[in-house]
């Protein structure tokens, strides 16, 4: 397989000690007084633990600030059609209108950020076996790194398609210094799936309350991977059965092995007290910041622009909600209740500030509102975690995959019912569905339950279907004009390989279809 560029491997130390906040070139130009290298660093258990901690920093890539009001987790959401964004950010608007250029920063930010994290993971995987430490702890650390490498590749392959298959560290004079791209199938078959299967065999705990990688996490991601590969572009329909079975391993292990359960209150999805608990399987964990910008910025980014409801001096309005999307929820669905009170809602358009109700437009994402930072008594410290995997997604994966294998079943309906009961909705019995109608029922539930969690775009990529909000049905994504007035372009089935990468490494040619 192709191997990672040396400059990325040297960024490994920054991932550990500085969480990637200093450029690689800056680091390489400094006087190397400590002479720390991969050859002399992995000498004991403490060093091994520190190295693996550095690999986790790659999860922050999705929250990186690219430009004013621009971040990867926002860019991934915008082409779907259910979101709005502030007027002054041209790049965000280009993502909505699907007229971006390959030079735009978000494409490079995600590519380079995840490949740097992969370089860190590769160095750990290479060196951990030689560390003199407890064998069970070593196995656990290896399981964590294998999961993280698979996770980073899972994002890259879905976003960019054919990409370099990098699993080792090389020197600058290696003939593999400029890698070629490998097929989507190879990325799944040679890295993502084997890494996750191997991680399952390690001494990872079933559950880890601190939010570190555990077997419940591994199985949940593997179920998602199998569901994705059953759809476009690989169309491996046999993987529906694998997705069903892997999701069921998680569900059947609740609560004894995996203490996953749904919150009673949607507000617990986005407050400080309930981080990495219950249904929150995997999150980007964020510490409390010391200034008004905070450390994740999610709370600021999602507040409608200059609506004057928060403690923040700047309200970006980078990701807000179209009215049509909220109206697409069923009548009585608590998730779409715009009136705050019990806080059982995902959205809001009024907020009582200092005793005075304030109405605003467009609709805001209460799902990401952080009361402790932005509210009336807020401290302006934007330390909101970003959720990557929730237990409802596992339930939905099981239901969808089960339906594709053998049609509607009461067992599948029961998983959906758990989600809809919390939303205050009734759920029909399995006998009322055909295979096709149950598929749409599940897709709608995914669309509404996992709204604005970076799932809808990837669902379009694997199903080639878009949700027609007005007519409450799924239609061909490439002929339907969404609520933003845009018909999904096949060009956006993949992001472009960043132009700076192709200019540096011509082996990455040809550019993805539709991009220049």
Short mmCIF file of C-alpha atoms in Angstrom, two decimals:
data_model
loop_
_atom_site.label_atom_id
_atom_site.label_comp_id
_atom_site.label_asym_id
_atom_site.label_seq_id
_atom_site.Cartn_x
_atom_site.Cartn_y
_atom_site.Cartn_z
CA UNK A 1 0.00 0.00 0.00
CA UNK A 2 0.97 3.60 -0.36
CA UNK A 3 2.51 5.30 2.64
CA UNK A 4 2.19 8.66 4.38
CA UNK A 5 4.36 11.62 3.56
CA UNK A 6 7.13 12.24 6.06
CA UNK A 7 6.02 15.78 6.81
CA UNK A 8 2.67 14.49 8.03
CA UNK A 9 4.28 11.92 10.27
CA UNK A 10 6.39 14.64 11.87
CA UNK A 11 3.18 16.48 12.70
CA UNK A 12 2.49 13.56 15.06
CA UNK A 13 4.17 15.34 17.97
CA UNK A 14 2.02 18.42 17.49
CA UNK A 15 -1.07 16.27 17.61
CA UNK A 16 0.05 15.04 21.01
CA UNK A 17 1.34 18.18 22.66
CA UNK A 18 -0.36 21.04 20.83
CA UNK A 19 -3.48 19.41 19.32
CA UNK A 20 -2.39 20.46 15.87
CA UNK A 21 -2.55 24.20 16.51
CA UNK A 22 0.91 24.95 15.06
CA UNK A 23 1.72 24.45 11.39
CA UNK A 24 4.00 21.58 10.43
CA UNK A 25 6.41 23.94 8.71
CA UNK A 26 6.76 25.99 11.90
CA UNK A 27 7.53 22.88 13.86
CA UNK A 28 10.11 21.63 11.37
CA UNK A 29 11.95 24.94 11.44
CA UNK A 30 12.35 24.96 15.22
CA UNK A 31 15.55 23.93 16.98
CA UNK A 32 14.90 20.30 17.92
CA UNK A 33 16.49 20.38 21.37
CA UNK A 34 14.55 17.39 22.68
CA UNK A 35 15.42 15.15 19.70
CA UNK A 36 12.13 13.27 20.11
CA UNK A 37 11.51 10.91 17.19
CA UNK A 38 9.31 7.89 16.62
CA UNK A 39 12.42 5.75 17.15
CA UNK A 40 13.05 6.99 20.69
CA UNK A 41 9.60 8.14 21.78
CA UNK A 42 7.67 4.87 22.21
CA UNK A 43 9.71 3.66 25.18
CA UNK A 44 7.10 3.17 27.93
CA UNK A 45 3.40 3.03 28.73
CA UNK A 46 3.10 6.75 29.47
CA UNK A 47 4.55 7.69 26.10
CA UNK A 48 2.28 5.21 24.35
CA UNK A 49 -0.78 6.66 26.10
CA UNK A 50 0.24 10.20 25.20
CA UNK A 51 0.75 9.22 21.58
CA UNK A 52 -2.70 7.64 21.34
CA UNK A 53 -4.26 10.69 23.00
CA UNK A 54 -2.85 12.72 20.13
CA UNK A 55 -4.73 10.61 17.58
CA UNK A 56 -8.05 11.68 19.14
CA UNK A 57 -7.31 15.30 18.21
CA UNK A 58 -8.25 14.47 14.61
CA UNK A 59 -11.91 14.45 15.65
CA UNK A 60 -11.65 18.23 15.97
CA UNK A 61 -11.24 18.57 12.20
CA UNK A 62 -15.01 18.79 11.75
CA UNK A 63 -15.15 21.82 14.07
CA UNK A 64 -12.23 23.70 12.50
CA UNK A 65 -12.89 27.37 11.74
CA UNK A 66 -12.08 27.86 8.06
CA UNK A 67 -13.37 31.38 7.50
CA UNK A 68 -15.91 33.65 9.19
CA UNK A 69 -18.92 31.45 9.93
CA UNK A 70 -17.46 28.50 8.02
CA UNK A 71 -16.67 25.06 9.42
CA UNK A 72 -16.67 21.52 7.95
CA UNK A 73 -19.66 20.33 9.99
CA UNK A 74 -21.62 23.20 8.44
CA UNK A 75 -20.34 22.67 4.90
CA UNK A 76 -21.40 19.01 4.96
CA UNK A 77 -24.94 20.03 5.90
CA UNK A 78 -25.55 22.82 3.41
CA UNK A 79 -25.97 21.00 0.04
CA UNK A 80 -28.95 18.99 1.33
CA UNK A 81 -31.43 21.86 0.96
CA UNK A 82 -32.98 22.16 4.43
CA UNK A 83 -30.58 24.81 5.77
CA UNK A 84 -29.95 28.51 5.43
CA UNK A 85 -26.79 30.46 6.10
CA UNK A 86 -25.67 34.03 6.68
CA UNK A 87 -25.37 36.27 3.66
CA UNK A 88 -21.77 37.45 3.93
CA UNK A 89 -20.10 34.04 3.75
CA UNK A 90 -19.73 33.32 0.04
CA UNK A 91 -18.34 29.83 0.57
CA UNK A 92 -21.32 28.72 2.64
CA UNK A 93 -23.70 30.07 0.03
CA UNK A 94 -21.71 28.33 -2.69
CA UNK A 95 -22.22 25.03 -0.88
CA UNK A 96 -25.98 25.61 -0.76
CA UNK A 97 -26.09 26.57 -4.44
CA UNK A 98 -23.58 23.82 -5.34
CA UNK A 99 -21.21 26.12 -7.19
CA UNK A 100 -18.06 25.76 -5.07
CA UNK A 101 -14.50 25.75 -6.43
CA UNK A 102 -11.83 23.17 -5.60
CA UNK A 103 -9.65 25.92 -4.11
CA UNK A 104 -12.10 26.61 -1.27
CA UNK A 105 -10.53 26.14 2.13
CA UNK A 106 -12.96 23.65 3.64
CA UNK A 107 -12.00 20.97 1.10
CA UNK A 108 -8.33 21.28 2.06
CA UNK A 109 -9.07 21.59 5.78
CA UNK A 110 -10.87 18.25 5.93
CA UNK A 111 -8.44 16.44 3.61
CA UNK A 112 -5.27 17.62 5.33
CA UNK A 113 -6.71 17.43 8.84
CA UNK A 114 -7.82 13.82 8.57
CA UNK A 115 -4.65 12.71 6.79
CA UNK A 116 -2.56 14.26 9.56
CA UNK A 117 -4.64 12.33 12.07
CA UNK A 118 -4.13 9.18 10.00
CA UNK A 119 -0.38 9.81 10.06
CA UNK A 120 -0.54 9.93 13.85
CA UNK A 121 -2.54 6.71 13.89
CA UNK A 122 -0.13 4.97 11.52
CA UNK A 123 2.82 5.87 13.71
CA UNK A 124 1.06 4.46 16.78
CA UNK A 125 0.04 1.26 15.02
CA UNK A 126 3.63 0.77 13.85
CA UNK A 127 5.25 1.41 17.22
CA UNK A 128 2.81 0.21 19.88
CA UNK A 129 3.74 -3.49 19.48
CA UNK A 130 7.32 -2.74 20.58
CA UNK A 131 6.42 -0.84 23.77
CA UNK A 132 7.22 -2.60 27.05
CA UNK A 133 3.88 -2.33 28.87
CA UNK A 134 0.94 -4.36 30.13
CA UNK A 135 -0.34 -6.44 27.22
CA UNK A 136 -4.03 -5.80 27.92
CA UNK A 137 -3.50 -2.04 28.06
CA UNK A 138 -1.44 -2.19 24.88
CA UNK A 139 -4.23 -4.10 23.15
CA UNK A 140 -6.76 -1.50 24.33
CA UNK A 141 -4.68 1.37 22.96
CA UNK A 142 -4.30 -0.43 19.65
CA UNK A 143 -8.07 -0.88 19.48
CA UNK A 144 -8.58 2.84 20.03
CA UNK A 145 -6.18 3.79 17.25
CA UNK A 146 -7.62 1.26 14.79
CA UNK A 147 -11.10 2.66 15.39
CA UNK A 148 -9.95 6.25 14.94
CA UNK A 149 -8.07 5.50 11.73
CA UNK A 150 -11.15 3.74 10.36
CA UNK A 151 -13.33 6.69 11.37
CA UNK A 152 -11.10 9.22 9.61
CA UNK A 153 -10.96 7.13 6.46
CA UNK A 154 -14.74 6.67 6.59
CA UNK A 155 -15.22 10.41 6.31
CA UNK A 156 -12.56 10.81 3.63
CA UNK A 157 -13.79 8.03 1.35
CA UNK A 158 -17.40 9.19 1.47
CA UNK A 159 -16.45 12.80 0.78
CA UNK A 160 -13.68 12.39 -1.80
CA UNK A 161 -14.20 8.94 -3.33
CA UNK A 162 -10.97 7.34 -4.53
CA UNK A 163 -8.21 8.46 -2.16
CA UNK A 164 -4.65 7.44 -1.19
CA UNK A 165 -4.52 4.25 0.87
CA UNK A 166 -1.93 5.16 3.49
CA UNK A 167 -1.11 2.78 6.34
CA UNK A 168 2.61 3.27 7.08
CA UNK A 169 5.22 5.96 7.67
CA UNK A 170 7.92 6.63 5.09
CA UNK A 171 10.96 8.84 4.60
CA UNK A 172 11.10 11.77 2.22
CA UNK A 173 13.27 9.90 -0.27
CA UNK A 174 10.85 7.00 -0.69
CA UNK A 175 9.43 6.36 -4.17
CA UNK A 176 6.02 6.24 -2.45
CA UNK A 177 6.36 9.80 -1.19
CA UNK A 178 3.67 10.92 -3.68
CA UNK A 179 0.92 8.29 -3.40
CA UNK A 180 -1.66 7.42 -6.02
CA UNK A 181 -5.35 7.09 -5.27
CA UNK A 182 -6.94 3.75 -4.39
CA UNK A 183 -10.51 2.77 -5.21
CA UNK A 184 -13.40 3.27 -2.82
CA UNK A 185 -13.68 -0.52 -2.56
CA UNK A 186 -10.03 -0.84 -1.53
CA UNK A 187 -10.35 1.82 1.16
CA UNK A 188 -13.24 -0.08 2.72
CA UNK A 189 -11.79 -3.57 2.19
CA UNK A 190 -8.18 -2.88 3.12
CA UNK A 191 -8.54 -0.30 5.88
CA UNK A 192 -11.95 0.63 7.28
CA UNK A 193 -13.60 -2.76 7.70
CA UNK A 194 -10.43 -4.68 8.70
CA UNK A 195 -9.49 -1.98 11.23
CA UNK A 196 -12.91 -2.12 12.87
CA UNK A 197 -13.02 -5.92 12.91
CA UNK A 198 -9.55 -6.01 14.44
CA UNK A 199 -10.54 -3.37 17.00
CA UNK A 200 -13.42 -5.62 18.07
CA UNK A 201 -10.90 -8.33 18.96
CA UNK A 202 -8.78 -6.13 21.22
CA UNK A 203 -9.18 -5.64 24.96
CA UNK A 204 -11.32 -2.53 24.54
CA UNK A 205 -14.01 -2.31 27.23
CA UNK A 206 -17.63 -2.74 26.17
CA UNK A 207 -18.28 0.82 27.37
CA UNK A 208 -16.15 3.71 28.57
CA UNK A 209 -17.84 6.48 30.54
CA UNK A 210 -15.01 8.90 29.73
CA UNK A 211 -15.91 8.84 26.04
CA UNK A 212 -12.82 6.97 24.86
CA UNK A 213 -13.22 4.29 22.22
CA UNK A 214 -15.07 1.18 23.39
CA UNK A 215 -16.56 -1.88 21.73
CA UNK A 216 -20.06 -0.40 21.67
CA UNK A 217 -18.61 2.46 19.64
CA UNK A 218 -16.78 0.10 17.28
CA UNK A 219 -19.86 -2.01 16.60
CA UNK A 220 -22.03 1.07 16.04
CA UNK A 221 -19.63 2.52 13.48
CA UNK A 222 -19.24 -0.85 11.77
CA UNK A 223 -23.03 -1.10 11.42
CA UNK A 224 -22.99 2.32 9.74
CA UNK A 225 -20.16 1.26 7.43
CA UNK A 226 -22.03 -1.87 6.35
CA UNK A 227 -25.20 0.13 5.68
CA UNK A 228 -23.25 2.65 3.61
CA UNK A 229 -21.48 0.01 1.52
CA UNK A 230 -24.82 -1.67 0.78
CA UNK A 231 -25.77 1.49 -1.12
CA UNK A 232 -24.04 3.64 -3.74
CA UNK A 233 -21.39 3.54 -5.03
CA UNK A 234 -20.52 -0.06 -4.07
CA UNK A 235 -24.08 -1.45 -3.97
CA UNK A 236 -23.13 -4.49 -1.91
CA UNK A 237 -26.66 -5.54 -1.01
CA UNK A 238 -25.36 -8.48 1.05
CA UNK A 239 -24.02 -5.93 3.53
CA UNK A 240 -27.55 -5.06 4.64
CA UNK A 241 -27.54 -8.32 6.57
CA UNK A 242 -24.17 -7.46 8.10
CA UNK A 243 -25.47 -4.01 9.07
CA UNK A 244 -28.59 -5.52 10.64
CA UNK A 245 -26.64 -8.08 12.62
CA UNK A 246 -24.00 -5.64 13.84
CA UNK A 247 -26.60 -3.10 14.94
CA UNK A 248 -28.47 -5.87 16.72
CA UNK A 249 -25.31 -6.80 18.63
CA UNK A 250 -25.44 -3.33 20.15
CA UNK A 251 -29.21 -3.31 20.73
CA UNK A 252 -29.24 -6.78 22.30
CA UNK A 253 -26.38 -5.75 24.60
CA UNK A 254 -28.41 -2.93 26.15
CA UNK A 255 -28.33 -2.30 29.07
CA UNK A 256 -25.92 -4.86 30.51
CA UNK A 257 -23.00 -4.51 28.07
CA UNK A 258 -23.83 -1.13 26.57
CA UNK A 259 -25.74 1.35 28.78
CA UNK A 260 -27.23 3.18 25.81
CA UNK A 261 -30.71 4.61 26.22
CA UNK A 262 -32.65 7.60 24.96
CA UNK A 263 -32.76 10.79 27.02
CA UNK A 264 -36.16 11.81 28.36
CA UNK A 265 -35.47 15.40 27.36
CA UNK A 266 -33.99 16.58 24.06
CA UNK A 267 -32.26 19.41 25.92
CA UNK A 268 -29.85 16.84 27.34
CA UNK A 269 -28.38 16.42 23.87
CA UNK A 270 -26.71 19.81 24.19
CA UNK A 271 -25.97 20.71 27.79
CA UNK A 272 -22.85 20.39 29.92
CA UNK A 273 -24.30 18.02 32.49
CA UNK A 274 -25.08 15.18 30.06
CA UNK A 275 -22.01 15.09 27.83
CA UNK A 276 -21.02 11.60 26.59
CA UNK A 277 -23.92 9.97 28.44
CA UNK A 278 -26.72 7.53 27.54
CA UNK A 279 -27.51 7.90 23.83
CA UNK A 280 -24.36 9.90 23.03
CA UNK A 281 -22.09 7.12 21.77
CA UNK A 282 -19.30 9.21 20.22
CA UNK A 283 -18.67 12.93 20.57
CA UNK A 284 -15.97 15.43 19.78
CA UNK A 285 -15.20 16.42 23.36
CA UNK A 286 -14.58 20.08 24.04
CA UNK A 287 -13.14 21.74 27.14
CA UNK A 288 -14.44 25.01 28.57
CA UNK A 289 -12.77 27.97 26.92
CA UNK A 290 -11.58 31.21 28.46
CA UNK A 291 -13.01 33.83 26.11
CA UNK A 292 -16.14 34.65 24.19
CA UNK A 293 -15.02 32.59 21.22
CA UNK A 294 -14.82 29.48 23.37
CA UNK A 295 -13.25 26.33 22.08
CA UNK A 296 -15.82 24.77 19.73
CA UNK A 297 -17.87 27.77 18.67
CA UNK A 298 -20.91 25.65 17.80
CA UNK A 299 -23.27 27.69 19.97
CA UNK A 300 -22.22 30.94 18.29
CA UNK A 301 -22.25 29.56 14.77
CA UNK A 302 -25.84 28.31 14.87
CA UNK A 303 -27.53 31.34 16.48
CA UNK A 304 -29.46 33.29 13.82
CA UNK A 305 -27.41 36.26 12.70
CA UNK A 306 -27.55 39.29 15.00
CA UNK A 307 -30.88 38.22 16.54
CA UNK A 308 -29.79 39.54 19.94
CA UNK A 309 -30.80 36.60 22.10
CA UNK A 310 -27.44 35.42 23.38
CA UNK A 311 -24.57 36.47 25.60
CA UNK A 312 -22.17 36.28 22.68
CA UNK A 313 -20.97 39.55 21.11
CA UNK A 314 -21.24 37.91 17.68
CA UNK A 315 -24.07 35.69 16.45
CA UNK A 316 -23.00 34.13 13.17
CA UNK A 317 -26.16 32.60 11.70
CA UNK A 318 -23.97 30.16 9.78
CA UNK A 319 -26.42 27.26 10.03
CA UNK A 320 -30.13 27.92 10.44
CA UNK A 321 -33.29 26.09 9.45
CA UNK A 322 -35.70 26.51 6.55
CA UNK A 323 -39.36 26.85 7.58
CA UNK A 324 -40.33 24.07 5.17
CA UNK A 325 -38.13 21.60 6.98
CA UNK A 326 -39.75 22.22 10.36
CA UNK A 327 -43.17 21.98 8.74
CA UNK A 328 -42.29 18.55 7.32
CA UNK A 329 -42.47 16.98 10.79
CA UNK A 330 -45.72 15.25 11.72
CA UNK A 331 -48.33 17.21 13.63
CA UNK A 332 -47.63 16.96 17.34
CA UNK A 333 -43.98 15.97 16.92
CA UNK A 334 -42.19 17.40 19.95
CA UNK A 335 -38.97 17.75 17.97
CA UNK A 336 -40.58 20.45 15.82
CA UNK A 337 -42.28 22.38 18.62
CA UNK A 338 -41.00 25.95 18.26
CA UNK A 339 -42.26 26.99 21.70
CA UNK A 340 -39.67 26.53 24.43
CA UNK A 341 -40.83 25.34 27.80
CA UNK A 342 -40.11 21.73 28.49
CA UNK A 343 -37.28 22.14 25.93
CA UNK A 344 -38.44 19.00 24.12
CA UNK A 345 -37.60 20.43 20.72
CA UNK A 346 -34.88 20.65 18.09
CA UNK A 347 -35.72 24.17 16.87
CA UNK A 348 -36.78 27.58 18.16
CA UNK A 349 -37.77 31.05 16.91
CA UNK A 350 -38.42 32.79 20.23
CA UNK A 351 -36.33 33.20 23.35
CA UNK A 352 -37.02 35.06 26.57
CA UNK A 353 -34.02 37.26 27.27
CA UNK A 354 -33.90 39.06 30.61
CA UNK A 355 -37.65 38.57 30.99
CA UNK A 356 -38.56 39.84 27.52
CA UNK A 357 -39.64 37.41 24.76
CA UNK A 358 -37.69 37.94 21.54
CA UNK A 359 -38.89 36.53 18.23
CA UNK A 360 -36.42 36.02 15.41
CA UNK A 361 -36.04 34.65 11.91
CA UNK A 362 -34.80 32.37 10.43
CA UNK A 363 -35.52 29.45 12.73
CA UNK A 364 -32.63 28.53 15.00
CA UNK A 365 -31.19 25.13 15.88
CA UNK A 366 -32.13 24.63 19.53
CA UNK A 367 -30.50 21.24 19.09
CA UNK A 368 -27.14 23.04 19.36
CA UNK A 369 -28.11 25.85 21.72
CA UNK A 370 -25.90 25.85 24.81
CA UNK A 371 -27.87 27.54 27.58
CA UNK A 372 -24.92 27.60 29.99
CA UNK A 373 -22.86 29.62 27.50
CA UNK A 374 -25.37 31.63 25.49
CA UNK A 375 -28.40 32.00 27.74
CA UNK A 376 -29.38 34.73 30.17
CA UNK A 377 -26.83 33.62 32.76
CA UNK A 378 -24.38 32.31 30.19
CA UNK A 379 -20.61 32.49 30.63
CA UNK A 380 -19.83 32.85 26.88
CA UNK A 381 -17.61 29.75 26.99
CA UNK A 382 -18.61 27.75 23.96
CA UNK A 383 -17.61 24.27 25.06
CA UNK A 384 -20.36 22.29 23.39
CA UNK A 385 -19.49 18.74 22.36
CA UNK A 386 -20.26 17.73 18.80
CA UNK A 387 -22.08 14.42 18.43
CA UNK A 388 -20.83 11.94 15.83
CA UNK A 389 -22.83 8.83 16.78
CA UNK A 390 -26.09 8.55 18.73
CA UNK A 391 -27.97 5.45 19.80
CA UNK A 392 -31.07 6.39 17.73
CA UNK A 393 -28.92 5.99 14.63
CA UNK A 394 -28.13 2.40 15.63
CA UNK A 395 -31.86 1.72 16.02
CA UNK A 396 -32.53 3.23 12.60
CA UNK A 397 -29.71 1.26 10.97
CA UNK A 398 -31.17 -1.96 12.35
CA UNK A 399 -34.66 -1.12 11.09
CA UNK A 400 -33.52 -0.09 7.61
CA UNK A 401 -31.14 -3.00 7.10
CA UNK A 402 -33.66 -5.50 8.46
CA UNK A 403 -36.29 -4.23 6.05
CA UNK A 404 -33.93 -4.55 3.09
CA UNK A 405 -33.13 -8.15 4.06
CA UNK A 406 -36.58 -9.49 4.83
CA UNK A 407 -39.18 -6.72 4.65
CA UNK A 408 -41.13 -5.12 7.50
CA UNK A 409 -40.99 -6.84 10.87
CA UNK A 410 -42.39 -6.00 14.27
CA UNK A 411 -38.86 -6.19 15.69
CA UNK A 412 -37.77 -3.41 13.33
CA UNK A 413 -40.89 -1.36 14.06
CA UNK A 414 -40.17 -1.61 17.79
CA UNK A 415 -36.81 0.13 17.31
CA UNK A 416 -38.47 3.02 15.47
CA UNK A 417 -41.18 3.13 18.12
CA UNK A 418 -38.60 3.94 20.80
CA UNK A 419 -37.66 7.09 18.89
CA UNK A 420 -41.21 8.10 18.03
CA UNK A 421 -42.54 7.50 21.55
CA UNK A 422 -40.13 10.13 22.82
CA UNK A 423 -41.33 12.49 20.09
CA UNK A 424 -44.94 11.99 21.20
CA UNK A 425 -45.94 10.11 18.04
CA UNK A 426 -47.76 6.84 17.49
CA UNK A 427 -46.16 4.11 15.38
CA UNK A 428 -48.10 1.79 13.03
CA UNK A 429 -47.68 -1.97 13.31
CA UNK A 430 -45.50 -3.86 10.84
CA UNK A 431 -48.54 -5.26 9.04
CA UNK A 432 -49.51 -1.82 7.74
CA UNK A 433 -46.30 -1.47 5.69
CA UNK A 434 -44.96 -2.79 2.44
CA UNK A 435 -41.20 -3.04 2.03
CA UNK A 436 -41.17 0.19 0.02
CA UNK A 437 -43.43 2.13 2.37
CA UNK A 438 -41.47 1.00 5.42
CA UNK A 439 -38.23 2.08 3.75
CA UNK A 440 -39.61 5.60 3.27
CA UNK A 441 -40.98 5.62 6.81
CA UNK A 442 -37.52 4.82 8.15
CA UNK A 443 -35.79 7.35 5.90
CA UNK A 444 -38.15 10.09 7.09
CA UNK A 445 -37.40 9.15 10.67
CA UNK A 446 -33.65 9.35 9.97
CA UNK A 447 -34.15 12.71 8.31
CA UNK A 448 -36.08 14.11 11.26
CA UNK A 449 -34.36 12.45 14.24
CA UNK A 450 -30.79 12.91 12.97
CA UNK A 451 -31.44 16.36 11.50
CA UNK A 452 -28.37 18.60 11.21
CA UNK A 453 -26.04 15.87 12.48
CA UNK A 454 -24.19 15.42 9.16
CA UNK A 455 -26.27 12.38 8.18
CA UNK A 456 -28.60 13.70 5.47
CA UNK A 457 -25.85 14.52 2.95
CA UNK A 458 -24.28 11.08 3.33
CA UNK A 459 -27.74 9.52 3.00
CA UNK A 460 -28.15 11.22 -0.38
CA UNK A 461 -24.75 9.87 -1.44
CA UNK A 462 -25.71 6.27 -0.60
CA UNK A 463 -29.38 6.29 -1.69
CA UNK A 464 -29.39 8.89 -4.49
CA UNK A 465 -32.70 10.05 -3.03
CA UNK A 466 -33.71 13.47 -1.73
CA UNK A 467 -36.58 14.30 0.61
CA UNK A 468 -39.32 16.31 -1.08
CA UNK A 469 -40.54 18.22 1.97
CA UNK A 470 -43.60 19.68 0.29
CA UNK A 471 -44.97 16.34 -0.90
CA UNK A 472 -43.59 14.28 1.99
CA UNK A 473 -41.82 11.68 -0.13
CA UNK A 474 -38.38 10.66 -1.34
CA UNK A 475 -37.56 11.31 -4.98
CA UNK A 476 -34.65 11.05 -7.40
CA UNK A 477 -32.01 13.42 -6.07
CA UNK A 478 -30.73 14.43 -9.51
CA UNK A 479 -34.05 15.67 -10.92
CA UNK A 480 -35.70 17.20 -7.84
CA UNK A 481 -35.36 20.91 -7.06
CA UNK A 482 -34.98 21.28 -3.30
CA UNK A 483 -36.23 24.07 -1.04
CA UNK A 484 -33.14 26.13 -1.83
CA UNK A 485 -34.08 26.00 -5.51
CA UNK A 486 -31.20 23.66 -6.34
CA UNK A 487 -31.17 20.28 -8.06
CA UNK A 488 -28.50 18.02 -6.60
CA UNK A 489 -25.55 17.81 -8.96
CA UNK A 490 -23.75 14.50 -9.52
CA UNK A 491 -20.61 16.58 -9.14
CA UNK A 492 -21.42 16.76 -5.40
CA UNK A 493 -21.38 12.99 -4.99
CA UNK A 494 -17.73 13.69 -4.22
CA UNK A 495 -15.93 16.73 -2.98
CA UNK A 496 -12.97 17.81 -5.12
CA UNK A 497 -9.45 16.72 -4.34
CA UNK A 498 -8.03 20.04 -3.04
CA UNK A 499 -6.32 21.84 -5.89
CA UNK A 500 -3.22 22.49 -3.78
CA UNK A 501 -2.85 18.73 -3.27
CA UNK A 502 -3.10 17.93 -6.97
CA UNK A 503 -0.62 20.70 -7.81
CA UNK A 504 1.83 19.19 -5.33
CA UNK A 505 1.15 15.57 -6.26
CA UNK A 506 0.05 14.97 -9.87
CA UNK A 507 -0.47 11.29 -9.00
CA UNK A 508 -3.80 12.35 -7.51
CA UNK A 509 -5.14 13.11 -10.98
CA UNK A 510 -7.66 12.90 -12.52
CA UNK A 511 -9.73 15.36 -10.50
CA UNK A 512 -13.18 14.18 -9.40
CA UNK A 513 -15.93 14.49 -12.00
CA UNK A 514 -17.27 17.99 -12.50
CA UNK A 515 -14.45 19.74 -10.62
CA UNK A 516 -11.52 21.63 -12.08
#
